[in-house]
């Protein structure tokens, strides 16, 4: 069995936070998950396709929601399933064409499910606190830079 490749060097708390941020963006704005993300230990960035720049109120709400999910101390679990079955519960549009027929589905509690081979924490309690450092909007792309305070 083969799984699609992934940068395994990503810092697990940041990468797990990316899953939560993606799901929160999908729920709040109906946009796709970030197709362009750069995840580092100290700070990360994600780009989202949005028709308009989020308002300051929405950005506050986004931060609150991500932290609310983190603070639920949700278990992060994974399981293998055939691609066809996975396609019914997760968005596979980000998956490379050469991805394997069997996918690893990572779940953050009941909040998020995503096909991913990266490294994750076992519980969102390891993430600490999510903070947005800066953001900007240009031609349909909202770029958000963020960090985690007190992750372990
Ligand atoms: Zn992942």
mmCIF file with all atom_site columns, C-alpha atoms and ligand atoms in Angstrom:
data_model
loop_
_atom_site.group_PDB
_atom_site.id
_atom_site.type_symbol
_atom_site.label_atom_id
_atom_site.label_alt_id
_atom_site.label_comp_id
_atom_site.label_asym_id
_atom_site.label_entity_id
_atom_site.label_seq_id
_atom_site.pdbx_PDB_ins_code
_atom_site.Cartn_x
_atom_site.Cartn_y
_atom_site.Cartn_z
_atom_site.occupancy
_atom_site.B_iso_or_equiv
_atom_site.pdbx_formal_charge
_atom_site.auth_seq_id
_atom_site.auth_comp_id
_atom_site.auth_asym_id
_atom_site.auth_atom_id
_atom_site.pdbx_PDB_model_num
ATOM   1   C  CA  . UNK A 1 1   ? 0.000   0.000  0.000  1.00 0.00 ? 1   UNK A CA  1
ATOM   2   C  CA  . UNK A 1 2   ? 1.230   3.453  -0.905 1.00 0.00 ? 2   UNK A CA  1
ATOM   3   C  CA  . UNK A 1 3   ? 0.141   6.801  0.405  1.00 0.00 ? 3   UNK A CA  1
ATOM   4   C  CA  . UNK A 1 4   ? 0.757   10.106 -1.256 1.00 0.00 ? 4   UNK A CA  1
ATOM   5   C  CA  . UNK A 1 5   ? 3.835   12.015 -0.210 1.00 0.00 ? 5   UNK A CA  1
ATOM   6   C  CA  . UNK A 1 6   ? 3.834   14.806 2.302  1.00 0.00 ? 6   UNK A CA  1
ATOM   7   C  CA  . UNK A 1 7   ? 6.365   17.029 3.951  1.00 0.00 ? 7   UNK A CA  1
ATOM   8   C  CA  . UNK A 1 8   ? 6.888   15.087 7.172  1.00 0.00 ? 8   UNK A CA  1
ATOM   9   C  CA  . UNK A 1 9   ? 9.014   17.846 8.687  1.00 0.00 ? 9   UNK A CA  1
ATOM   10  C  CA  . UNK A 1 10  ? 5.994   19.973 9.469  1.00 0.00 ? 10  UNK A CA  1
ATOM   11  C  CA  . UNK A 1 11  ? 5.627   20.783 13.154 1.00 0.00 ? 11  UNK A CA  1
ATOM   12  C  CA  . UNK A 1 12  ? 2.699   18.595 14.296 1.00 0.00 ? 12  UNK A CA  1
ATOM   13  C  CA  . UNK A 1 13  ? 0.883   21.209 16.437 1.00 0.00 ? 13  UNK A CA  1
ATOM   14  C  CA  . UNK A 1 14  ? 1.019   23.810 13.636 1.00 0.00 ? 14  UNK A CA  1
ATOM   15  C  CA  . UNK A 1 15  ? 0.000   21.312 11.018 1.00 0.00 ? 15  UNK A CA  1
ATOM   16  C  CA  . UNK A 1 16  ? -2.920  20.088 13.143 1.00 0.00 ? 16  UNK A CA  1
ATOM   17  C  CA  . UNK A 1 17  ? -3.943  23.711 13.641 1.00 0.00 ? 17  UNK A CA  1
ATOM   18  C  CA  . UNK A 1 18  ? -3.960  24.096 9.842  1.00 0.00 ? 18  UNK A CA  1
ATOM   19  C  CA  . UNK A 1 19  ? -6.656  21.379 9.698  1.00 0.00 ? 19  UNK A CA  1
ATOM   20  C  CA  . UNK A 1 20  ? -8.794  23.268 12.242 1.00 0.00 ? 20  UNK A CA  1
ATOM   21  C  CA  . UNK A 1 21  ? -8.243  26.603 10.496 1.00 0.00 ? 21  UNK A CA  1
ATOM   22  C  CA  . UNK A 1 22  ? -9.192  25.088 7.137  1.00 0.00 ? 22  UNK A CA  1
ATOM   23  C  CA  . UNK A 1 23  ? -12.418 23.625 8.477  1.00 0.00 ? 23  UNK A CA  1
ATOM   24  C  CA  . UNK A 1 24  ? -13.289 26.885 10.225 1.00 0.00 ? 24  UNK A CA  1
ATOM   25  C  CA  . UNK A 1 25  ? -12.718 28.849 6.992  1.00 0.00 ? 25  UNK A CA  1
ATOM   26  C  CA  . UNK A 1 26  ? -14.886 26.386 5.049  1.00 0.00 ? 26  UNK A CA  1
ATOM   27  C  CA  . UNK A 1 27  ? -17.687 26.728 7.611  1.00 0.00 ? 27  UNK A CA  1
ATOM   28  C  CA  . UNK A 1 28  ? -17.493 30.525 7.940  1.00 0.00 ? 28  UNK A CA  1
ATOM   29  C  CA  . UNK A 1 29  ? -16.898 31.534 4.332  1.00 0.00 ? 29  UNK A CA  1
ATOM   30  C  CA  . UNK A 1 30  ? -17.818 28.498 2.228  1.00 0.00 ? 30  UNK A CA  1
ATOM   31  C  CA  . UNK A 1 31  ? -14.384 28.693 0.598  1.00 0.00 ? 31  UNK A CA  1
ATOM   32  C  CA  . UNK A 1 32  ? -12.129 25.743 -0.298 1.00 0.00 ? 32  UNK A CA  1
ATOM   33  C  CA  . UNK A 1 33  ? -9.451  24.557 2.136  1.00 0.00 ? 33  UNK A CA  1
ATOM   34  C  CA  . UNK A 1 34  ? -6.118  26.319 1.674  1.00 0.00 ? 34  UNK A CA  1
ATOM   35  C  CA  . UNK A 1 35  ? -4.288  25.081 -1.410 1.00 0.00 ? 35  UNK A CA  1
ATOM   36  C  CA  . UNK A 1 36  ? -1.213  27.116 -0.587 1.00 0.00 ? 36  UNK A CA  1
ATOM   37  C  CA  . UNK A 1 37  ? 0.070   26.739 2.956  1.00 0.00 ? 37  UNK A CA  1
ATOM   38  C  CA  . UNK A 1 38  ? 3.488   27.179 4.473  1.00 0.00 ? 38  UNK A CA  1
ATOM   39  C  CA  . UNK A 1 39  ? 3.716   25.562 7.883  1.00 0.00 ? 39  UNK A CA  1
ATOM   40  C  CA  . UNK A 1 40  ? 6.642   26.307 10.186 1.00 0.00 ? 40  UNK A CA  1
ATOM   41  C  CA  . UNK A 1 41  ? 7.248   25.907 13.893 1.00 0.00 ? 41  UNK A CA  1
ATOM   42  C  CA  . UNK A 1 42  ? 7.313   29.627 14.734 1.00 0.00 ? 42  UNK A CA  1
ATOM   43  C  CA  . UNK A 1 43  ? 4.791   30.963 12.265 1.00 0.00 ? 43  UNK A CA  1
ATOM   44  C  CA  . UNK A 1 44  ? 2.733   29.689 9.372  1.00 0.00 ? 44  UNK A CA  1
ATOM   45  C  CA  . UNK A 1 45  ? 0.700   31.073 6.544  1.00 0.00 ? 45  UNK A CA  1
ATOM   46  C  CA  . UNK A 1 46  ? -2.308  29.893 4.574  1.00 0.00 ? 46  UNK A CA  1
ATOM   47  C  CA  . UNK A 1 47  ? -3.958  31.381 1.494  1.00 0.00 ? 47  UNK A CA  1
ATOM   48  C  CA  . UNK A 1 48  ? -7.714  31.219 0.955  1.00 0.00 ? 48  UNK A CA  1
ATOM   49  C  CA  . UNK A 1 49  ? -9.771  32.014 -2.110 1.00 0.00 ? 49  UNK A CA  1
ATOM   50  C  CA  . UNK A 1 50  ? -12.337 34.596 -0.998 1.00 0.00 ? 50  UNK A CA  1
ATOM   51  C  CA  . UNK A 1 51  ? -14.525 36.968 -3.004 1.00 0.00 ? 51  UNK A CA  1
ATOM   52  C  CA  . UNK A 1 52  ? -13.936 39.778 -0.503 1.00 0.00 ? 52  UNK A CA  1
ATOM   53  C  CA  . UNK A 1 53  ? -11.597 40.543 2.366  1.00 0.00 ? 53  UNK A CA  1
ATOM   54  C  CA  . UNK A 1 54  ? -12.903 39.325 5.731  1.00 0.00 ? 54  UNK A CA  1
ATOM   55  C  CA  . UNK A 1 55  ? -14.007 42.107 8.082  1.00 0.00 ? 55  UNK A CA  1
ATOM   56  C  CA  . UNK A 1 56  ? -12.211 42.713 11.374 1.00 0.00 ? 56  UNK A CA  1
ATOM   57  C  CA  . UNK A 1 57  ? -15.253 41.258 13.166 1.00 0.00 ? 57  UNK A CA  1
ATOM   58  C  CA  . UNK A 1 58  ? -15.020 38.101 11.076 1.00 0.00 ? 58  UNK A CA  1
ATOM   59  C  CA  . UNK A 1 59  ? -11.310 37.797 11.842 1.00 0.00 ? 59  UNK A CA  1
ATOM   60  C  CA  . UNK A 1 60  ? -12.045 38.079 15.573 1.00 0.00 ? 60  UNK A CA  1
ATOM   61  C  CA  . UNK A 1 61  ? -14.756 35.432 15.189 1.00 0.00 ? 61  UNK A CA  1
ATOM   62  C  CA  . UNK A 1 62  ? -12.371 33.167 13.248 1.00 0.00 ? 62  UNK A CA  1
ATOM   63  C  CA  . UNK A 1 63  ? -9.745  33.419 16.005 1.00 0.00 ? 63  UNK A CA  1
ATOM   64  C  CA  . UNK A 1 64  ? -12.342 32.721 18.704 1.00 0.00 ? 64  UNK A CA  1
ATOM   65  C  CA  . UNK A 1 65  ? -13.732 29.732 16.830 1.00 0.00 ? 65  UNK A CA  1
ATOM   66  C  CA  . UNK A 1 66  ? -10.332 28.128 16.198 1.00 0.00 ? 66  UNK A CA  1
ATOM   67  C  CA  . UNK A 1 67  ? -9.441  28.534 19.894 1.00 0.00 ? 67  UNK A CA  1
ATOM   68  C  CA  . UNK A 1 68  ? -12.852 27.234 20.942 1.00 0.00 ? 68  UNK A CA  1
ATOM   69  C  CA  . UNK A 1 69  ? -12.179 24.012 18.996 1.00 0.00 ? 69  UNK A CA  1
ATOM   70  C  CA  . UNK A 1 70  ? -8.631  23.725 20.382 1.00 0.00 ? 70  UNK A CA  1
ATOM   71  C  CA  . UNK A 1 71  ? -9.967  24.199 23.923 1.00 0.00 ? 71  UNK A CA  1
ATOM   72  C  CA  . UNK A 1 72  ? -12.416 21.308 23.520 1.00 0.00 ? 72  UNK A CA  1
ATOM   73  C  CA  . UNK A 1 73  ? -9.332  19.057 23.785 1.00 0.00 ? 73  UNK A CA  1
ATOM   74  C  CA  . UNK A 1 74  ? -10.504 16.935 20.881 1.00 0.00 ? 74  UNK A CA  1
ATOM   75  C  CA  . UNK A 1 75  ? -8.769  13.662 20.033 1.00 0.00 ? 75  UNK A CA  1
ATOM   76  C  CA  . UNK A 1 76  ? -6.963  13.593 16.683 1.00 0.00 ? 76  UNK A CA  1
ATOM   77  C  CA  . UNK A 1 77  ? -7.393  10.163 15.103 1.00 0.00 ? 77  UNK A CA  1
ATOM   78  C  CA  . UNK A 1 78  ? -6.775  8.534  11.741 1.00 0.00 ? 78  UNK A CA  1
ATOM   79  C  CA  . UNK A 1 79  ? -7.936  5.560  9.737  1.00 0.00 ? 79  UNK A CA  1
ATOM   80  C  CA  . UNK A 1 80  ? -7.404  4.133  6.268  1.00 0.00 ? 80  UNK A CA  1
ATOM   81  C  CA  . UNK A 1 81  ? -10.183 3.947  3.714  1.00 0.00 ? 81  UNK A CA  1
ATOM   82  C  CA  . UNK A 1 82  ? -10.624 3.477  -0.035 1.00 0.00 ? 82  UNK A CA  1
ATOM   83  C  CA  . UNK A 1 83  ? -10.497 6.710  -2.027 1.00 0.00 ? 83  UNK A CA  1
ATOM   84  C  CA  . UNK A 1 84  ? -14.080 6.267  -3.283 1.00 0.00 ? 84  UNK A CA  1
ATOM   85  C  CA  . UNK A 1 85  ? -15.458 5.947  0.239  1.00 0.00 ? 85  UNK A CA  1
ATOM   86  C  CA  . UNK A 1 86  ? -13.297 8.842  1.462  1.00 0.00 ? 86  UNK A CA  1
ATOM   87  C  CA  . UNK A 1 87  ? -14.648 11.051 -1.307 1.00 0.00 ? 87  UNK A CA  1
ATOM   88  C  CA  . UNK A 1 88  ? -18.070 10.972 0.335  1.00 0.00 ? 88  UNK A CA  1
ATOM   89  C  CA  . UNK A 1 89  ? -16.873 12.535 3.579  1.00 0.00 ? 89  UNK A CA  1
ATOM   90  C  CA  . UNK A 1 90  ? -13.907 14.716 2.637  1.00 0.00 ? 90  UNK A CA  1
ATOM   91  C  CA  . UNK A 1 91  ? -12.958 17.150 -0.102 1.00 0.00 ? 91  UNK A CA  1
ATOM   92  C  CA  . UNK A 1 92  ? -10.395 15.372 -2.267 1.00 0.00 ? 92  UNK A CA  1
ATOM   93  C  CA  . UNK A 1 93  ? -9.880  18.240 -4.734 1.00 0.00 ? 93  UNK A CA  1
ATOM   94  C  CA  . UNK A 1 94  ? -6.497  19.069 -3.163 1.00 0.00 ? 94  UNK A CA  1
ATOM   95  C  CA  . UNK A 1 95  ? -5.254  15.519 -3.604 1.00 0.00 ? 95  UNK A CA  1
ATOM   96  C  CA  . UNK A 1 96  ? -2.474  15.003 -6.190 1.00 0.00 ? 96  UNK A CA  1
ATOM   97  C  CA  . UNK A 1 97  ? -3.408  12.988 -9.292 1.00 0.00 ? 97  UNK A CA  1
ATOM   98  C  CA  . UNK A 1 98  ? -1.002  10.223 -8.349 1.00 0.00 ? 98  UNK A CA  1
ATOM   99  C  CA  . UNK A 1 99  ? -2.453  9.761  -4.860 1.00 0.00 ? 99  UNK A CA  1
ATOM   100 C  CA  . UNK A 1 100 ? -2.976  6.161  -3.829 1.00 0.00 ? 100 UNK A CA  1
ATOM   101 C  CA  . UNK A 1 101 ? -6.299  4.298  -3.883 1.00 0.00 ? 101 UNK A CA  1
ATOM   102 C  CA  . UNK A 1 102 ? -6.190  3.946  -0.123 1.00 0.00 ? 102 UNK A CA  1
ATOM   103 C  CA  . UNK A 1 103 ? -6.232  7.188  1.811  1.00 0.00 ? 103 UNK A CA  1
ATOM   104 C  CA  . UNK A 1 104 ? -5.412  8.100  5.354  1.00 0.00 ? 104 UNK A CA  1
ATOM   105 C  CA  . UNK A 1 105 ? -8.265  10.106 6.808  1.00 0.00 ? 105 UNK A CA  1
ATOM   106 C  CA  . UNK A 1 106 ? -7.369  12.300 9.747  1.00 0.00 ? 106 UNK A CA  1
ATOM   107 C  CA  . UNK A 1 107 ? -10.127 13.454 12.071 1.00 0.00 ? 107 UNK A CA  1
ATOM   108 C  CA  . UNK A 1 108 ? -10.125 16.237 14.622 1.00 0.00 ? 108 UNK A CA  1
ATOM   109 C  CA  . UNK A 1 109 ? -12.919 15.036 16.897 1.00 0.00 ? 109 UNK A CA  1
ATOM   110 C  CA  . UNK A 1 110 ? -16.127 15.289 14.886 1.00 0.00 ? 110 UNK A CA  1
ATOM   111 C  CA  . UNK A 1 111 ? -15.127 18.766 13.686 1.00 0.00 ? 111 UNK A CA  1
ATOM   112 C  CA  . UNK A 1 112 ? -12.898 17.979 10.719 1.00 0.00 ? 112 UNK A CA  1
ATOM   113 C  CA  . UNK A 1 113 ? -12.008 15.085 8.438  1.00 0.00 ? 113 UNK A CA  1
ATOM   114 C  CA  . UNK A 1 114 ? -9.261  15.387 5.845  1.00 0.00 ? 114 UNK A CA  1
ATOM   115 C  CA  . UNK A 1 115 ? -7.109  13.079 3.718  1.00 0.00 ? 115 UNK A CA  1
ATOM   116 C  CA  . UNK A 1 116 ? -3.574  13.603 5.019  1.00 0.00 ? 116 UNK A CA  1
ATOM   117 C  CA  . UNK A 1 117 ? -0.328  11.744 5.631  1.00 0.00 ? 117 UNK A CA  1
ATOM   118 C  CA  . UNK A 1 118 ? 1.323   14.438 7.734  1.00 0.00 ? 118 UNK A CA  1
ATOM   119 C  CA  . UNK A 1 119 ? 2.169   14.331 11.409 1.00 0.00 ? 119 UNK A CA  1
ATOM   120 C  CA  . UNK A 1 120 ? -0.428  15.428 13.918 1.00 0.00 ? 120 UNK A CA  1
ATOM   121 C  CA  . UNK A 1 121 ? -0.747  15.796 17.647 1.00 0.00 ? 121 UNK A CA  1
ATOM   122 C  CA  . UNK A 1 122 ? -2.884  13.267 19.530 1.00 0.00 ? 122 UNK A CA  1
ATOM   123 C  CA  . UNK A 1 123 ? -5.095  15.848 21.178 1.00 0.00 ? 123 UNK A CA  1
ATOM   124 C  CA  . UNK A 1 124 ? -5.831  19.491 20.417 1.00 0.00 ? 124 UNK A CA  1
ATOM   125 C  CA  . UNK A 1 125 ? -4.813  20.315 24.014 1.00 0.00 ? 125 UNK A CA  1
ATOM   126 C  CA  . UNK A 1 126 ? -1.216  20.186 22.674 1.00 0.00 ? 126 UNK A CA  1
ATOM   127 C  CA  . UNK A 1 127 ? -1.792  23.136 20.355 1.00 0.00 ? 127 UNK A CA  1
ATOM   128 C  CA  . UNK A 1 128 ? -1.790  25.965 22.871 1.00 0.00 ? 128 UNK A CA  1
ATOM   129 C  CA  . UNK A 1 129 ? -3.382  29.211 21.709 1.00 0.00 ? 129 UNK A CA  1
ATOM   130 C  CA  . UNK A 1 130 ? -3.968  30.327 18.100 1.00 0.00 ? 130 UNK A CA  1
ATOM   131 C  CA  . UNK A 1 131 ? -3.075  33.903 17.166 1.00 0.00 ? 131 UNK A CA  1
ATOM   132 C  CA  . UNK A 1 132 ? -3.287  35.723 13.857 1.00 0.00 ? 132 UNK A CA  1
ATOM   133 C  CA  . UNK A 1 133 ? -0.110  37.764 13.294 1.00 0.00 ? 133 UNK A CA  1
ATOM   134 C  CA  . UNK A 1 134 ? -1.159  39.567 10.126 1.00 0.00 ? 134 UNK A CA  1
ATOM   135 C  CA  . UNK A 1 135 ? -3.255  39.186 7.022  1.00 0.00 ? 135 UNK A CA  1
ATOM   136 C  CA  . UNK A 1 136 ? -3.784  40.794 3.658  1.00 0.00 ? 136 UNK A CA  1
ATOM   137 C  CA  . UNK A 1 137 ? -6.136  40.522 0.748  1.00 0.00 ? 137 UNK A CA  1
ATOM   138 C  CA  . UNK A 1 138 ? -5.301  40.777 -2.920 1.00 0.00 ? 138 UNK A CA  1
ATOM   139 C  CA  . UNK A 1 139 ? -7.258  39.766 -6.021 1.00 0.00 ? 139 UNK A CA  1
ATOM   140 C  CA  . UNK A 1 140 ? -9.389  37.069 -4.438 1.00 0.00 ? 140 UNK A CA  1
ATOM   141 C  CA  . UNK A 1 141 ? -6.664  35.695 -2.205 1.00 0.00 ? 141 UNK A CA  1
ATOM   142 C  CA  . UNK A 1 142 ? -6.681  36.193 1.543  1.00 0.00 ? 142 UNK A CA  1
ATOM   143 C  CA  . UNK A 1 143 ? -3.332  35.399 3.159  1.00 0.00 ? 143 UNK A CA  1
ATOM   144 C  CA  . UNK A 1 144 ? -3.268  34.845 6.896  1.00 0.00 ? 144 UNK A CA  1
ATOM   145 C  CA  . UNK A 1 145 ? -0.116  34.471 9.004  1.00 0.00 ? 145 UNK A CA  1
ATOM   146 C  CA  . UNK A 1 146 ? -0.508  32.877 12.400 1.00 0.00 ? 146 UNK A CA  1
ATOM   147 C  CA  . UNK A 1 147 ? 1.322   31.361 15.328 1.00 0.00 ? 147 UNK A CA  1
ATOM   148 C  CA  . UNK A 1 148 ? 0.681   29.104 18.280 1.00 0.00 ? 148 UNK A CA  1
ATOM   149 C  CA  . UNK A 1 149 ? 1.479   30.262 21.782 1.00 0.00 ? 149 UNK A CA  1
ATOM   150 C  CA  . UNK A 1 150 ? 2.192   27.578 24.377 1.00 0.00 ? 150 UNK A CA  1
ATOM   151 C  CA  . UNK A 1 151 ? 2.087   24.559 22.056 1.00 0.00 ? 151 UNK A CA  1
ATOM   152 C  CA  . UNK A 1 152 ? 3.925   21.404 23.050 1.00 0.00 ? 152 UNK A CA  1
HETATM 153 ZN ZN1 . LIG B 2 .   ? -2.587  16.710 8.260  1.00 0.00 ? 1   LIG B ZN1 1
#
